[in-house]
Tab-separated table of C-alpha atoms in Angstrom:
chain	number	residue	atom	x	y	z
A	1	MET	CA	4.926	-4.612	-20.226
A	2	ILE	CA	7.366	-2.894	-17.867
A	3	THR	CA	6.039	0.185	-16.082
A	4	TYR	CA	8.205	2.592	-14.122
A	5	GLY	CA	6.981	4.583	-11.182
A	6	PHE	CA	7.125	4.606	-7.421
A	7	LEU	CA	5.675	2.705	-4.494
A	8	ASN	CA	3.947	4.532	-1.653
A	9	ILE	CA	3.529	2.706	1.669
A	10	ASP	CA	1.375	4.212	4.432
A	11	VAL	CA	1.200	2.772	7.945
A	12	ILE	CA	-2.137	3.673	9.551
A	13	ASN	CA	-4.454	2.603	12.400
A	14	ASN	CA	-1.697	2.584	15.053
A	15	GLY	CA	0.510	0.366	12.882
A	16	SER	CA	-2.088	-2.332	12.226
A	17	THR	CA	-2.734	-1.457	8.545
A	18	LEU	CA	-0.403	-1.036	5.570
A	19	VAL	CA	-1.789	0.727	2.490
A	20	ILE	CA	0.405	0.206	-0.585
A	21	LYS	CA	-0.056	2.091	-3.866
A	22	PHE	CA	2.024	1.950	-7.049
A	23	TYR	CA	2.033	5.163	-9.089
A	24	ASP	CA	3.289	5.365	-12.678
A	25	VAL	CA	5.381	8.270	-13.996
A	26	ASN	CA	2.158	10.153	-14.859
A	27	ASN	CA	1.108	9.993	-11.179
A	28	SER	CA	-1.753	7.553	-11.919
A	29	ILE	CA	-2.396	4.717	-9.469
A	30	ARG	CA	-1.590	1.492	-11.327
A	31	ASP	CA	-2.076	-0.923	-8.425
A	32	SER	CA	-2.991	-0.793	-4.752
A	33	PHE	CA	-3.663	-3.126	-1.865
A	34	GLU	CA	-4.082	-3.124	1.899
A	35	ILE	CA	-2.758	-5.456	4.585
A	36	ASN	CA	-4.519	-5.569	7.964
A	37	LYS	CA	-3.123	-7.118	11.129
A	38	SER	CA	-5.671	-8.833	13.367
A	39	ARG	CA	-5.600	-8.557	17.118
A	40	LYS	CA	-4.659	-11.778	18.825
A	41	LEU	CA	-7.035	-12.803	21.597
A	42	HIS	CA	-5.538	-14.605	24.616
């Protein structure tokens, strides 16, 4: 099934986290996920 809508991408936590949400045309969240960047220790 093809669903139309829009993708919202938020950058939070000083750029270390992306929060992605896909909204359908009725403004319901159809999918969401989060990507976190780890700090590299030297």
